[in-house]
Amino acid sequence: MRALLTRIRDSIFRVGWPEDDRKALLAMRSSIILHLHAPKVRPASLRFKATWALGFVSLVLTLSLVMTGIYLMFYYIPHPDAAWRSMKDLAFVVPFGVVTRNLHRWGAHAMVALVTLHMLRVFLSGGYKAPREANWVAGVGLWVLTLALSFTGYLLPWDQLAYWAVTVGSHMVASVPLIGKPTALLLLGDRSVGEAALLRFYVLHCVVLPCVLGGLVAFHIYRVRRDGGLVTSEHAPPEEPRLVPAWPHLVYRELVVTLIVVAVLLAVSFAFNAPLEPLADPGRTPNPAKAPWYFLGIQELAHYSAFWGGVFVPGAFVAGLCLLPYVDRGEAGIGRYWPPERMFACTAFVAIGLFFLVVTIIGTFFRGPAWALMWWPY
Ligand code: HEM
């Protein structure tokens, strides 16, 4: 038995257990997963404050969403007559169905928030500047994909919340001049949300978008390594050794973060059930009909002007993010948060972020029937 276990271990760690630096470096080179890391990393990039682990937590959440999503796919039927019933089956019949659905739903919400915070962290430390421009643009793509994945997943339970949130979202798409209406038609496969839309959202959510996301995440992680690792402060203590082996220093930290993320996700998923409203009813419009929370800022702006608020502002924001590293090229202060040299850029970015946060809070909590402003949470 012992010999069998040793043989299995040696097939994974071909150079034996990485107990010294030489074996650790060989292990990093010979394992496909460990090989994603550089064999050696700068000690400054290991500090928690260097990343707040936000990129890695986003990665763990992505993997957890893929695993729980596959389990949900075994039971889910993408048809208006069956989709809502499959949600009920998951809740009452399928083994671990309710907790798997909760893990997927809460993980998806957390993913939107954490990827956004990761983007904020990279911005504040100047991580988008040369030579990381392409990786920043790939990151912007990942952010848009994360929102698209959440949005397409929102429809699948086929309850009142899903149906009307996606109806509102598709109206926002249709309001784009020239391309809006054809795009909405392509997305829904019909003039309104129905059988064709559910199937299209299902294919996008379960096949197309995850494949694109997987490819882009692989490119993103590869670029982090090729761009010379993370940006770090030039003010690292001079006595600090230049590089340390990624095993065990980085790999053990990642293991701890993974365990914490899994524990928190499980705790939340056992404590709180994902909502399921009554079956979607196209004849009964809720008042107000609201988009998913991460689009409520845009819905709030669209209330003032469909084009300027709903299309121009978000479009200009994403275009501005992509252009940013090619326009803001100064090198001073890179690797430090909100340094005096980058005071204006950081303050402006946080001000824009706060503006979106405030309009999102107004849209989420302070808009009542007919989108009237309420003075208490509605
Ligand atoms: C699925 C979403 C994403 C995943 C899984 C992911 C993963 C990661 C990981 C693991 C790292 C290295 C560690 C860290 O910084 O925490 C990283 C770094 C980086 N990420 Fe992301 N990321 C995602 C989205 C984004 C977004 C939305 C942006 C920006 C728009 C972005 C831009 C960057 C850049 C420029 C770096 C290098 C930063 C540096 O050198 O300090 N990423 N990402």
Short mmCIF file of C-alpha atoms and ligand atoms in Angstrom, two decimals:
data_model
loop_
_atom_site.label_atom_id
_atom_site.label_comp_id
_atom_site.label_asym_id
_atom_site.label_seq_id
_atom_site.Cartn_x
_atom_site.Cartn_y
_atom_site.Cartn_z
CA MET A 1 0.00 0.00 0.00
CA ARG A 2 2.78 2.38 1.02
CA ALA A 3 4.64 1.58 -2.22
CA LEU A 4 1.47 2.30 -4.24
CA LEU A 5 0.98 5.66 -2.49
CA THR A 6 4.63 6.55 -3.09
CA ARG A 7 4.26 5.67 -6.78
CA ILE A 8 1.13 7.89 -7.05
CA ARG A 9 2.93 10.75 -5.26
CA ASP A 10 5.98 10.39 -7.52
CA SER A 11 3.77 10.48 -10.62
CA ILE A 12 2.53 13.91 -9.50
CA PHE A 13 5.74 15.28 -7.98
CA ARG A 14 8.17 13.76 -10.48
CA VAL A 15 11.19 15.11 -8.62
CA GLY A 16 10.00 13.86 -5.21
CA TRP A 17 8.49 16.01 -2.43
CA PRO A 18 9.87 19.55 -2.87
CA GLU A 19 11.66 19.70 0.49
CA ASP A 20 14.60 21.91 -0.60
CA ASP A 21 14.94 24.91 -2.95
CA ARG A 22 16.39 22.86 -5.81
CA LYS A 23 13.54 20.31 -5.74
CA ALA A 24 11.01 23.15 -5.33
CA LEU A 25 12.25 24.82 -8.52
CA LEU A 26 12.17 21.51 -10.41
CA ALA A 27 8.63 20.81 -9.10
CA MET A 28 7.46 24.22 -10.31
CA ARG A 29 8.89 23.51 -13.77
CA SER A 30 7.55 19.97 -14.15
CA SER A 31 3.93 20.43 -12.98
CA ILE A 32 1.40 21.87 -15.41
CA ILE A 33 -0.49 23.72 -12.67
CA LEU A 34 2.52 24.93 -10.69
CA HIS A 35 4.16 25.93 -13.97
CA LEU A 36 1.62 28.76 -14.23
CA HIS A 37 3.72 30.45 -11.53
CA ALA A 38 7.19 31.80 -12.05
CA PRO A 39 9.62 29.44 -10.21
CA LYS A 40 10.83 32.42 -8.15
CA VAL A 41 8.94 35.53 -7.02
CA ARG A 42 9.81 38.83 -5.36
CA PRO A 43 9.13 38.84 -1.60
CA ALA A 44 7.37 42.22 -1.95
CA SER A 45 4.75 40.65 -4.24
CA LEU A 46 3.93 38.06 -1.55
CA ARG A 47 2.75 40.69 0.93
CA PHE A 48 -1.02 40.61 1.37
CA LYS A 49 -1.21 44.36 0.74
CA ALA A 50 0.42 43.92 -2.68
CA THR A 51 -2.76 42.36 -4.13
CA TRP A 52 -5.25 41.89 -1.26
CA ALA A 53 -5.47 38.44 -2.95
CA LEU A 54 -8.26 39.87 -5.11
CA GLY A 55 -7.07 38.42 -8.45
CA PHE A 56 -6.50 34.99 -6.91
CA VAL A 57 -9.89 35.00 -5.14
CA SER A 58 -11.49 35.87 -8.52
CA LEU A 59 -9.72 32.84 -9.95
CA VAL A 60 -10.95 30.54 -7.14
CA LEU A 61 -14.49 31.86 -7.62
CA THR A 62 -14.26 31.23 -11.38
CA LEU A 63 -13.29 27.59 -10.74
CA SER A 64 -16.01 27.17 -8.11
CA LEU A 65 -18.61 28.62 -10.52
CA VAL A 66 -17.53 26.20 -13.26
CA MET A 67 -17.75 23.19 -10.91
CA THR A 68 -21.11 24.09 -9.38
CA GLY A 69 -22.42 25.15 -12.82
CA ILE A 70 -21.66 21.71 -14.28
CA TYR A 71 -23.62 20.04 -11.46
CA LEU A 72 -26.58 22.40 -12.03
CA MET A 73 -26.50 21.61 -15.77
CA PHE A 74 -27.16 17.92 -15.00
CA TYR A 75 -30.63 18.87 -13.74
CA TYR A 76 -31.56 22.12 -15.49
CA ILE A 77 -33.85 22.11 -18.55
CA PRO A 78 -33.70 25.33 -20.64
CA HIS A 79 -37.37 25.55 -21.61
CA PRO A 80 -40.06 27.89 -20.20
CA ASP A 81 -42.26 24.88 -19.31
CA ALA A 82 -39.52 23.16 -17.31
CA ALA A 83 -36.87 25.66 -16.16
CA TRP A 84 -38.65 26.92 -13.02
CA ARG A 85 -39.64 23.36 -12.09
CA SER A 86 -35.99 22.29 -12.32
CA MET A 87 -35.19 25.02 -9.76
CA LYS A 88 -37.83 23.53 -7.45
CA ASP A 89 -36.37 20.05 -8.02
CA LEU A 90 -32.94 21.36 -7.10
CA ALA A 91 -34.40 22.78 -3.89
CA PHE A 92 -36.39 19.71 -2.82
CA VAL A 93 -35.32 16.56 -4.69
CA VAL A 94 -31.73 16.72 -5.99
CA PRO A 95 -29.02 15.66 -3.49
CA PHE A 96 -27.04 18.79 -2.49
CA GLY A 97 -29.13 20.70 -5.07
CA VAL A 98 -30.03 23.61 -2.83
CA VAL A 99 -26.51 24.19 -1.53
CA THR A 100 -25.01 23.84 -5.03
CA ARG A 101 -27.47 26.42 -6.37
CA ASN A 102 -26.66 28.73 -3.44
CA LEU A 103 -22.90 28.32 -4.01
CA HIS A 104 -23.38 29.21 -7.67
CA ARG A 105 -25.66 32.18 -7.05
CA TRP A 106 -23.71 33.77 -4.17
CA GLY A 107 -20.41 32.99 -5.91
CA ALA A 108 -21.63 34.85 -9.02
CA HIS A 109 -22.58 37.95 -7.00
CA ALA A 110 -19.23 37.83 -5.16
CA MET A 111 -17.40 37.45 -8.47
CA VAL A 112 -18.88 40.71 -9.87
CA ALA A 113 -17.86 42.57 -6.69
CA LEU A 114 -14.36 41.03 -6.39
CA VAL A 115 -13.37 41.43 -10.03
CA THR A 116 -14.40 45.10 -9.75
CA LEU A 117 -12.32 45.51 -6.56
CA HIS A 118 -9.37 43.76 -8.26
CA MET A 119 -9.61 46.28 -11.10
CA LEU A 120 -9.65 49.11 -8.53
CA ARG A 121 -6.55 47.67 -6.78
CA VAL A 122 -4.67 47.34 -10.08
CA PHE A 123 -5.60 50.90 -11.01
CA LEU A 124 -4.59 52.43 -7.67
CA SER A 125 -1.16 50.73 -7.81
CA GLY A 126 -0.56 51.77 -11.45
CA GLY A 127 -0.55 48.10 -12.56
CA TYR A 128 -1.99 49.04 -15.98
CA LYS A 129 1.13 50.90 -17.11
CA ALA A 130 3.86 49.58 -19.45
CA PRO A 131 4.58 46.71 -19.95
CA ARG A 132 1.17 45.61 -18.63
CA GLU A 133 -1.11 47.54 -21.05
CA ALA A 134 -2.29 44.47 -22.96
CA ASN A 135 -3.01 42.61 -19.75
CA TRP A 136 -5.07 45.53 -18.43
CA VAL A 137 -7.14 45.52 -21.65
CA ALA A 138 -7.57 41.73 -21.29
CA GLY A 139 -8.72 42.48 -17.71
CA VAL A 140 -11.31 44.96 -18.99
CA GLY A 141 -12.53 42.16 -21.29
CA LEU A 142 -12.76 39.85 -18.26
CA TRP A 143 -14.77 42.44 -16.35
CA VAL A 144 -17.28 42.82 -19.23
CA LEU A 145 -17.44 39.01 -19.60
CA THR A 146 -18.10 38.61 -15.87
CA LEU A 147 -21.05 41.02 -16.14
CA ALA A 148 -22.30 39.24 -19.28
CA LEU A 149 -22.08 35.84 -17.57
CA SER A 150 -24.03 37.12 -14.56
CA PHE A 151 -26.63 38.72 -16.78
CA THR A 152 -27.20 35.64 -18.97
CA GLY A 153 -27.37 33.42 -15.86
CA TYR A 154 -29.98 35.71 -14.32
CA LEU A 155 -32.70 34.56 -16.76
CA LEU A 156 -32.25 30.82 -16.26
CA PRO A 157 -34.43 30.30 -13.11
CA TRP A 158 -37.35 31.68 -15.17
CA ASP A 159 -39.04 33.32 -12.20
CA GLN A 160 -40.61 36.79 -12.09
CA LEU A 161 -37.32 38.40 -10.94
CA ALA A 162 -35.35 36.77 -13.80
CA TYR A 163 -37.93 37.47 -16.48
CA TRP A 164 -38.41 41.15 -15.71
CA ALA A 165 -34.77 41.93 -14.91
CA VAL A 166 -33.77 40.58 -18.33
CA THR A 167 -36.70 42.34 -20.01
CA VAL A 168 -35.46 45.65 -18.55
CA GLY A 169 -31.87 44.83 -19.58
CA SER A 170 -32.88 43.99 -23.15
CA HIS A 171 -34.82 47.28 -23.41
CA MET A 172 -31.60 49.05 -22.42
CA VAL A 173 -29.72 47.20 -25.19
CA ALA A 174 -32.49 48.05 -27.70
CA SER A 175 -32.20 51.77 -26.89
CA VAL A 176 -28.69 51.97 -28.44
CA PRO A 177 -28.99 53.98 -31.67
CA LEU A 178 -28.67 52.00 -34.93
CA ILE A 179 -27.32 48.71 -33.57
CA GLY A 180 -29.49 48.41 -30.45
CA LYS A 181 -32.63 46.86 -31.96
CA PRO A 182 -30.82 44.28 -34.19
CA THR A 183 -28.59 43.34 -31.23
CA ALA A 184 -31.58 42.87 -28.91
CA LEU A 185 -33.28 40.75 -31.60
CA LEU A 186 -30.15 38.63 -32.01
CA LEU A 187 -29.93 38.18 -28.24
CA LEU A 188 -33.60 37.37 -27.63
CA GLY A 189 -34.36 35.61 -30.93
CA ASP A 190 -37.76 37.33 -30.78
CA ARG A 191 -39.33 40.69 -29.95
CA SER A 192 -39.66 39.84 -26.27
CA VAL A 193 -38.12 37.48 -23.71
CA GLY A 194 -39.46 33.96 -24.40
CA GLU A 195 -38.50 30.42 -25.35
CA ALA A 196 -35.86 31.50 -27.90
CA ALA A 197 -34.26 33.94 -25.44
CA LEU A 198 -34.04 31.29 -22.72
CA LEU A 199 -32.26 28.87 -25.04
CA ARG A 200 -29.88 31.56 -26.33
CA PHE A 201 -29.05 32.77 -22.81
CA TYR A 202 -28.48 29.15 -21.75
CA VAL A 203 -26.03 28.48 -24.62
CA LEU A 204 -24.25 31.79 -24.01
CA HIS A 205 -24.09 31.24 -20.24
CA CYS A 206 -23.04 27.58 -20.26
CA VAL A 207 -20.90 27.29 -23.40
CA VAL A 208 -19.87 30.41 -25.30
CA LEU A 209 -19.02 32.89 -22.53
CA PRO A 210 -17.26 30.37 -20.21
CA CYS A 211 -15.05 29.22 -23.13
CA VAL A 212 -14.09 32.80 -23.96
CA LEU A 213 -13.56 33.56 -20.26
CA GLY A 214 -11.37 30.44 -19.82
CA GLY A 215 -9.15 31.44 -22.76
CA LEU A 216 -8.86 35.04 -21.57
CA VAL A 217 -8.09 34.02 -17.95
CA ALA A 218 -5.30 31.73 -19.23
CA PHE A 219 -3.89 34.62 -21.29
CA HIS A 220 -4.25 36.99 -18.31
CA ILE A 221 -2.33 34.73 -15.90
CA TYR A 222 0.30 33.98 -18.54
CA ARG A 223 0.79 37.71 -19.09
CA VAL A 224 1.18 38.40 -15.35
CA ARG A 225 4.18 36.07 -15.48
CA ARG A 226 5.55 37.29 -18.81
CA ASP A 227 5.25 40.94 -17.76
CA GLY A 228 7.69 40.26 -14.92
CA GLY A 229 5.26 39.44 -12.09
CA LEU A 230 3.25 41.97 -10.14
CA VAL A 231 4.12 45.64 -9.84
CA THR A 232 5.62 46.29 -6.43
CA SER A 233 6.87 49.36 -4.65
CA GLU A 234 10.42 50.48 -5.45
CA HIS A 235 10.64 51.19 -1.71
CA ALA A 236 11.10 47.57 -0.63
CA PRO A 237 13.58 47.30 2.27
CA PRO A 238 17.11 47.09 0.77
CA GLU A 239 18.04 44.02 2.83
CA GLU A 240 15.19 42.04 1.25
CA PRO A 241 16.53 39.07 -0.80
CA ARG A 242 15.79 39.59 -4.49
CA LEU A 243 13.77 36.43 -5.20
CA VAL A 244 12.35 33.48 -3.24
CA PRO A 245 11.03 30.14 -4.59
CA ALA A 246 7.30 30.21 -5.37
CA TRP A 247 7.05 26.81 -3.60
CA PRO A 248 6.27 26.97 -0.72
CA HIS A 249 6.05 30.76 -0.23
CA LEU A 250 3.41 31.60 -2.85
CA VAL A 251 1.76 28.18 -3.27
CA TYR A 252 1.04 27.80 0.47
CA ARG A 253 -0.47 31.29 0.63
CA GLU A 254 -2.72 30.41 -2.31
CA LEU A 255 -3.78 27.23 -0.54
CA VAL A 256 -4.76 29.18 2.59
CA VAL A 257 -6.72 31.76 0.55
CA THR A 258 -8.51 28.93 -1.33
CA LEU A 259 -9.53 27.27 1.95
CA ILE A 260 -10.82 30.58 3.36
CA VAL A 261 -12.84 31.36 0.20
CA VAL A 262 -14.37 27.86 0.15
CA ALA A 263 -15.19 28.04 3.88
CA VAL A 264 -16.87 31.47 3.57
CA LEU A 265 -18.81 30.44 0.45
CA LEU A 266 -20.03 27.25 2.14
CA ALA A 267 -21.03 29.12 5.32
CA VAL A 268 -23.02 31.72 3.35
CA SER A 269 -24.60 29.04 1.15
CA PHE A 270 -25.72 26.94 4.12
CA ALA A 271 -27.08 30.04 5.91
CA PHE A 272 -28.92 31.82 3.07
CA ASN A 273 -30.97 30.39 0.21
CA ALA A 274 -30.87 31.97 -3.24
CA PRO A 275 -34.25 33.59 -3.95
CA LEU A 276 -36.82 31.98 -6.24
CA GLU A 277 -39.87 34.08 -7.01
CA PRO A 278 -43.11 32.74 -8.56
CA LEU A 279 -43.00 31.39 -12.13
CA ALA A 280 -42.34 34.08 -14.79
CA ASP A 281 -45.59 35.66 -15.93
CA PRO A 282 -45.28 37.92 -19.02
CA GLY A 283 -48.76 39.33 -18.27
CA ARG A 284 -47.94 40.57 -14.76
CA THR A 285 -45.32 43.36 -14.76
CA PRO A 286 -43.82 44.10 -11.33
CA ASN A 287 -43.73 47.80 -10.49
CA PRO A 288 -40.93 48.81 -10.53
CA ALA A 289 -39.24 46.27 -12.84
CA LYS A 290 -35.56 46.32 -11.94
CA ALA A 291 -32.40 45.07 -13.71
CA PRO A 292 -29.85 42.95 -11.75
CA TRP A 293 -28.16 45.06 -9.02
CA TYR A 294 -24.90 45.59 -10.93
CA PHE A 295 -26.87 47.24 -13.78
CA LEU A 296 -29.12 49.32 -11.52
CA GLY A 297 -26.69 52.27 -11.66
CA ILE A 298 -27.07 52.25 -15.45
CA GLN A 299 -30.86 51.83 -15.15
CA GLU A 300 -30.90 54.82 -12.80
CA LEU A 301 -28.92 56.92 -15.31
CA ALA A 302 -31.07 55.63 -18.21
CA HIS A 303 -34.10 56.96 -16.33
CA TYR A 304 -32.81 60.50 -17.01
CA SER A 305 -31.80 59.80 -20.62
CA ALA A 306 -31.95 56.40 -22.31
CA PHE A 307 -29.10 57.21 -24.68
CA TRP A 308 -26.77 59.36 -22.55
CA GLY A 309 -27.29 57.51 -19.28
CA GLY A 310 -27.94 54.00 -20.54
CA VAL A 311 -25.53 53.83 -23.44
CA PHE A 312 -23.08 56.71 -23.74
CA VAL A 313 -21.81 56.85 -20.14
CA PRO A 314 -21.20 53.08 -19.73
CA GLY A 315 -19.80 52.80 -23.28
CA ALA A 316 -17.44 55.75 -22.73
CA PHE A 317 -16.36 54.26 -19.38
CA VAL A 318 -15.36 50.91 -20.94
CA ALA A 319 -13.67 52.63 -23.92
CA GLY A 320 -11.83 54.96 -21.49
CA LEU A 321 -10.62 51.95 -19.46
CA CYS A 322 -9.19 50.34 -22.61
CA LEU A 323 -7.44 53.52 -23.74
CA LEU A 324 -6.15 54.44 -20.28
CA PRO A 325 -2.74 52.65 -20.34
CA TYR A 326 -1.92 54.15 -23.74
CA VAL A 327 -2.71 57.68 -22.59
CA ASP A 328 -1.51 57.77 -18.96
CA ARG A 329 2.13 56.73 -19.43
CA GLY A 330 3.98 58.41 -16.55
CA GLU A 331 6.18 56.01 -14.58
CA ALA A 332 6.31 57.78 -11.23
CA GLY A 333 4.66 56.13 -8.22
CA ILE A 334 4.02 52.73 -9.82
CA GLY A 335 3.59 49.95 -7.23
CA ARG A 336 2.30 52.21 -4.45
CA TYR A 337 -1.33 52.92 -3.64
CA TRP A 338 -2.53 56.45 -4.30
CA PRO A 339 1.00 57.97 -4.34
CA PRO A 340 1.35 61.79 -4.48
CA GLU A 341 2.66 61.50 -8.10
CA ARG A 342 -0.64 59.87 -9.19
CA MET A 343 -2.95 61.81 -6.89
CA PHE A 344 -5.12 63.22 -9.70
CA ALA A 345 -5.59 59.91 -11.60
CA CYS A 346 -6.41 57.94 -8.42
CA THR A 347 -8.80 60.59 -7.05
CA ALA A 348 -10.60 60.84 -10.42
CA PHE A 349 -10.94 57.03 -10.71
CA VAL A 350 -12.27 56.65 -7.17
CA ALA A 351 -14.67 59.60 -7.71
CA ILE A 352 -16.07 57.88 -10.84
CA GLY A 353 -16.34 54.60 -8.90
CA LEU A 354 -18.17 56.35 -6.04
CA PHE A 355 -20.54 58.01 -8.49
CA PHE A 356 -21.48 54.58 -9.93
CA LEU A 357 -21.82 53.21 -6.39
CA VAL A 358 -24.18 56.03 -5.34
CA VAL A 359 -26.42 55.70 -8.43
CA THR A 360 -26.44 51.90 -7.94
CA ILE A 361 -27.54 52.33 -4.29
CA ILE A 362 -30.26 54.80 -5.34
CA GLY A 363 -31.51 52.42 -8.07
CA THR A 364 -31.41 49.41 -5.74
CA PHE A 365 -32.94 50.81 -2.58
CA PHE A 366 -34.55 54.19 -3.23
CA ARG A 367 -36.64 53.68 -6.36
CA GLY A 368 -40.24 52.58 -5.90
CA PRO A 369 -43.31 52.14 -8.14
CA ALA A 370 -43.06 54.00 -11.46
CA TRP A 371 -39.37 54.60 -10.60
CA ALA A 372 -40.40 57.30 -8.11
CA LEU A 373 -37.72 58.40 -5.64
CA MET A 374 -38.37 57.02 -2.14
CA TRP A 375 -36.91 58.49 1.03
CA TRP A 376 -36.69 55.09 2.71
CA PRO A 377 -35.37 51.78 1.37
CA TYR A 378 -38.01 50.22 -0.90
C1 HEM B 1 -12.02 36.74 -14.16
C2 HEM B 1 -11.45 37.86 -13.74
C3 HEM B 1 -10.00 38.01 -13.34
C4 HEM B 1 -9.14 37.07 -12.81
C5 HEM B 1 -9.42 35.60 -12.50
C6 HEM B 1 -7.87 37.74 -12.59
C7 HEM B 1 -6.74 37.15 -12.03
C8 HEM B 1 -5.57 37.83 -11.74
C9 HEM B 1 -4.49 37.31 -10.93
C10 HEM B 1 -4.48 35.93 -10.23
C11 HEM B 1 -3.51 38.25 -10.91
C12 HEM B 1 -2.19 38.18 -10.11
C13 HEM B 1 -2.48 38.42 -8.60
C14 HEM B 1 -3.28 39.65 -8.26
O1 HEM B 1 -3.05 40.73 -8.80
O2 HEM B 1 -4.17 39.53 -7.40
C15 HEM B 1 -3.94 39.36 -11.72
C16 HEM B 1 -3.19 40.49 -12.00
C17 HEM B 1 -3.59 41.51 -12.86
N1 HEM B 1 -4.88 41.73 -13.28
FE1 HEM B 1 -6.41 40.41 -13.14
N2 HEM B 1 -7.98 39.05 -13.01
C18 HEM B 1 -9.27 39.25 -13.44
C19 HEM B 1 -9.80 40.46 -13.89
C20 HEM B 1 -9.06 41.62 -14.10
C21 HEM B 1 -9.61 42.91 -14.44
C22 HEM B 1 -11.09 43.22 -14.52
C23 HEM B 1 -8.54 43.77 -14.63
C24 HEM B 1 -8.54 45.22 -15.02
C25 HEM B 1 -9.40 45.79 -15.79
C26 HEM B 1 -7.32 43.02 -14.41
C27 HEM B 1 -6.03 43.49 -14.56
C28 HEM B 1 -4.90 42.88 -14.05
C29 HEM B 1 -3.54 43.38 -14.19
C30 HEM B 1 -3.08 44.60 -15.02
C31 HEM B 1 -2.73 42.53 -13.42
C32 HEM B 1 -1.21 42.69 -13.16
C33 HEM B 1 -1.20 43.67 -11.98
C34 HEM B 1 0.13 43.90 -11.35
O3 HEM B 1 1.16 43.64 -11.96
O4 HEM B 1 0.09 44.41 -10.20
N3 HEM B 1 -7.68 41.73 -14.04
N4 HEM B 1 -5.21 39.09 -12.20
#
